[in-house]
Short mmCIF file of C-alpha atoms in Angstrom, two decimals:
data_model
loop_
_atom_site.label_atom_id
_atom_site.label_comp_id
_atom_site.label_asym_id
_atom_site.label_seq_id
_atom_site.Cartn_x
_atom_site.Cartn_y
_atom_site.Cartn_z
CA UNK A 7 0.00 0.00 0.00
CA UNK A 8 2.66 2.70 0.92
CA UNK A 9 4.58 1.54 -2.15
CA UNK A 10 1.19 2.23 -4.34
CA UNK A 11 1.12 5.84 -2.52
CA UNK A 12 4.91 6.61 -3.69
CA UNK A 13 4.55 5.65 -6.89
CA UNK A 14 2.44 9.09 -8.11
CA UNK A 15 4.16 10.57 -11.24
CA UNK A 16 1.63 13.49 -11.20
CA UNK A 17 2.94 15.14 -8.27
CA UNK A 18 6.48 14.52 -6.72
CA UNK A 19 6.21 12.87 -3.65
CA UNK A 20 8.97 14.10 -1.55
CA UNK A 21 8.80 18.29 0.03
CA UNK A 22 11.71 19.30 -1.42
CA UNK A 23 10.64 17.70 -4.95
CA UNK A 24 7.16 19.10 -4.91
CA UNK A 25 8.73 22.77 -3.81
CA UNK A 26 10.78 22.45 -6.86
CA UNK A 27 7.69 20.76 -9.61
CA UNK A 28 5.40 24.16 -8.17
CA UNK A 29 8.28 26.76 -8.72
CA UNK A 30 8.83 25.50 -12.41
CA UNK A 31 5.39 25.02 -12.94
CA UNK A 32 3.44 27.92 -11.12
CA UNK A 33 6.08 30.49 -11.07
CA UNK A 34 5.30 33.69 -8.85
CA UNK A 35 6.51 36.47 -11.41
CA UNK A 36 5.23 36.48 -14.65
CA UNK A 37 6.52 39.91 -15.92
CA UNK A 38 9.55 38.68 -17.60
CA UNK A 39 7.60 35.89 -19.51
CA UNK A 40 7.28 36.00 -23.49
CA UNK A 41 3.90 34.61 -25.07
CA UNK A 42 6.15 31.30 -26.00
CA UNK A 43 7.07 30.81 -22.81
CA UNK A 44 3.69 31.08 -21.26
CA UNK A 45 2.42 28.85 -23.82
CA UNK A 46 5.08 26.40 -23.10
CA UNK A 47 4.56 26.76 -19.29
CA UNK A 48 0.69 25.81 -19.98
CA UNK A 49 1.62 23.06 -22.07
CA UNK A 50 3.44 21.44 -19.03
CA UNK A 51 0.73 22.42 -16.70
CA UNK A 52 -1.86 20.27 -18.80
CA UNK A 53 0.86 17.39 -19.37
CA UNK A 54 0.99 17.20 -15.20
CA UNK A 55 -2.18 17.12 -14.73
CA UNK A 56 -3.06 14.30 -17.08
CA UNK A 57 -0.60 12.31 -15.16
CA UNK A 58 -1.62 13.26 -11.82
CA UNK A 59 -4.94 12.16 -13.21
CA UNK A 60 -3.96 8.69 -14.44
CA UNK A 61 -2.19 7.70 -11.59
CA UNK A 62 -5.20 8.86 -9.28
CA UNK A 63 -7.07 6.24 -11.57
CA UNK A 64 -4.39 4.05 -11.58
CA UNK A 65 -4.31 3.93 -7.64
CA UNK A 66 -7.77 3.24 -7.34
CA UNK A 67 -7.45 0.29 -9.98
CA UNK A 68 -4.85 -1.11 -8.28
CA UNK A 69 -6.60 -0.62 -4.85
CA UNK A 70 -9.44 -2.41 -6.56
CA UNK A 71 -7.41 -5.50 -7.26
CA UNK A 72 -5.87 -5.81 -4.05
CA UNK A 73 -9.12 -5.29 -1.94
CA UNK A 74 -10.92 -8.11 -3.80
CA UNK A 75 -10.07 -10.40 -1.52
CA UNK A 76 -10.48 -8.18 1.48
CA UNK A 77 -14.02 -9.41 2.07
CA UNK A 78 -13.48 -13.01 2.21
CA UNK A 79 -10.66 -12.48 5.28
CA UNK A 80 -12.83 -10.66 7.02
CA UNK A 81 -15.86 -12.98 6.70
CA UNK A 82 -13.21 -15.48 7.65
CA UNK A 83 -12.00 -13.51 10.42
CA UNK A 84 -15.12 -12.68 11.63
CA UNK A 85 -16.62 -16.63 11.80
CA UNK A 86 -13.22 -17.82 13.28
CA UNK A 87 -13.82 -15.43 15.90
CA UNK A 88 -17.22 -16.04 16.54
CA UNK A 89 -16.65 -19.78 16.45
CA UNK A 90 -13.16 -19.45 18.68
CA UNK A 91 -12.98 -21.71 21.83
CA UNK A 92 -10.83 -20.60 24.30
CA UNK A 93 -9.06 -16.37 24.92
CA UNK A 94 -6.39 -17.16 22.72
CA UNK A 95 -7.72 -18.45 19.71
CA UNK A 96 -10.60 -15.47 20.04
CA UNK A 97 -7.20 -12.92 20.39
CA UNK A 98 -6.00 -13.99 17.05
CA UNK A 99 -9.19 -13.96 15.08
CA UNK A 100 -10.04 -10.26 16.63
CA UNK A 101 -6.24 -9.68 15.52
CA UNK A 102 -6.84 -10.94 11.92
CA UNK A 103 -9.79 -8.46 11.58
CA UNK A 104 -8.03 -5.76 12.71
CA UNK A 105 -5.42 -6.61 10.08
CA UNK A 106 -7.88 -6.83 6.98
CA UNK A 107 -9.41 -3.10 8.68
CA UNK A 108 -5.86 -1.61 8.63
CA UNK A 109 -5.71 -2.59 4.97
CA UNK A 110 -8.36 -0.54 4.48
CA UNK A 111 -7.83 2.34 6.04
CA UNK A 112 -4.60 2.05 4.06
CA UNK A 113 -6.45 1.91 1.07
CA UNK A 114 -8.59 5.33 1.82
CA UNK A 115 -5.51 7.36 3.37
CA UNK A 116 -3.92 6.09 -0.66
CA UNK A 117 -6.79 6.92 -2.27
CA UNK A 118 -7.53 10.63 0.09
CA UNK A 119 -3.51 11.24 -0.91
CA UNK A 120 -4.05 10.76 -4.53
CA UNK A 121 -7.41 12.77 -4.92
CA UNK A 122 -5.66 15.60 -2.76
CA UNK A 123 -2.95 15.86 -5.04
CA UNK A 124 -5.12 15.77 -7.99
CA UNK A 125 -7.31 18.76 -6.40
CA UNK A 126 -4.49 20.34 -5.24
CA UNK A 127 -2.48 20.87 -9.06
CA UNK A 128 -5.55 21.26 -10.55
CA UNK A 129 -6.29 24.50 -8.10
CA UNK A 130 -2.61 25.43 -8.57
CA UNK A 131 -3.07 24.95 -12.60
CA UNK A 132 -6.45 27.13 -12.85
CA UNK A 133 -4.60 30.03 -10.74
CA UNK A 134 -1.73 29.97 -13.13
CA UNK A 135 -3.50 29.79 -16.20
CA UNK A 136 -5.64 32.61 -14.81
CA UNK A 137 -2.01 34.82 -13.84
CA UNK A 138 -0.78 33.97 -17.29
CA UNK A 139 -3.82 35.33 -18.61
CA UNK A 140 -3.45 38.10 -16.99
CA UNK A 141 0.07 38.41 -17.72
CA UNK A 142 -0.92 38.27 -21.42
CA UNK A 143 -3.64 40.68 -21.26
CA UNK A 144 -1.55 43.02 -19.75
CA UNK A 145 1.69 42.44 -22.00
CA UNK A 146 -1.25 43.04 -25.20
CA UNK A 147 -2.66 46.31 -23.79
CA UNK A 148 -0.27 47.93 -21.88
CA UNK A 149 1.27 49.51 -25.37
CA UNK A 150 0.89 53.78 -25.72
CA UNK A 151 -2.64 54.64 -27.16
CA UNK A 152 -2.74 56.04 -30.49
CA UNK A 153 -5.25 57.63 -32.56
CA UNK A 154 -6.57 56.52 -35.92
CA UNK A 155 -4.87 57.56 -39.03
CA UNK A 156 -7.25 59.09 -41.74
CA UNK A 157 -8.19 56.04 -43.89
CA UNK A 158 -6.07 57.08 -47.71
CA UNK A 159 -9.12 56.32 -50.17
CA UNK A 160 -10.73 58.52 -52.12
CA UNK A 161 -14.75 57.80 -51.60
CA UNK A 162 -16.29 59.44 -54.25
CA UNK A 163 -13.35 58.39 -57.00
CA UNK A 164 -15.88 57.14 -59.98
CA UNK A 165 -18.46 59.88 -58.75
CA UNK A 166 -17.38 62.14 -61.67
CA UNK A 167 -17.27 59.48 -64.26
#
């Protein structure tokens, strides 16, 4: 299970990684950006979240397969401790239910990680792509106002004629 929970491509797992994946990502300033480079930026945005989001269904896939057989121990568990004679046999019945419930509580804190992550870029990604808007908008308008030439056609050319 914590194996399944490292193995996220999306995101990067580790502080220091995930520090580093958000500063190249989602940078702060934007001023200094070119068109290209915002396009390029957005590119890898989109690229990161479409791996976040097939690892997210990848985990829960592979969560899938390994709880299918979840239900059976615990049945099992559950009749061997009903039908346990003695405090010790009872013990390790109650202890082989409490294993198959940490495996799924495993399974949810995976699956809570993943979708977290998942929310978590995809809030990150909107805000940039809003900044880099903005950024854009600002980089396309910001030029000196000018008024309009006088158009250089003569409108009533073939009036005479």
């Amino acid at each position: 299970m914590a194996e399944l929970a490292r193995t996220a491509r999306g995101v990067a797992s580790s502080v220091s990684g995930l520090e580093q994946q958000f500063r190249n990502l989602y940078p702060d300033d934007l001023s200094g950006s070119d068109m290209l480079s915002l396009l390029e930026q957005a590119q890898a945005r989109t690229a990161n979240a479409r791996r976040t989001a097939e690892d997210v269904a990848r985990t829960a896939a592979e969560l899938e397969r390994l709880g299918r057989g979840r239900d059976q121990r615990l049945a099992g568990a559950l009749s061997a401790s009903q039908a346990a004679t003695g405090q010790t046999a009872a013990v390790q019945s109650s202890n082989q239910m409490l294993a198959v419930l940490a495996e799924d509580l495993a399974a949810l804190r995976t699956i809570m990680l993943a979708q977290s992550r998942l929310l978590a870029e995809a809030t990150a990604r909107d805000a940039a792509d809003r900044a880099s808007g903005d950024a854009a908008r600002q980089r396309r308008w910001s030029g000196q106002a000018r008024s309009p030439s006088a158009p250089r056609f003569d409108p009533l050319s073939h009036a005479r004629d």
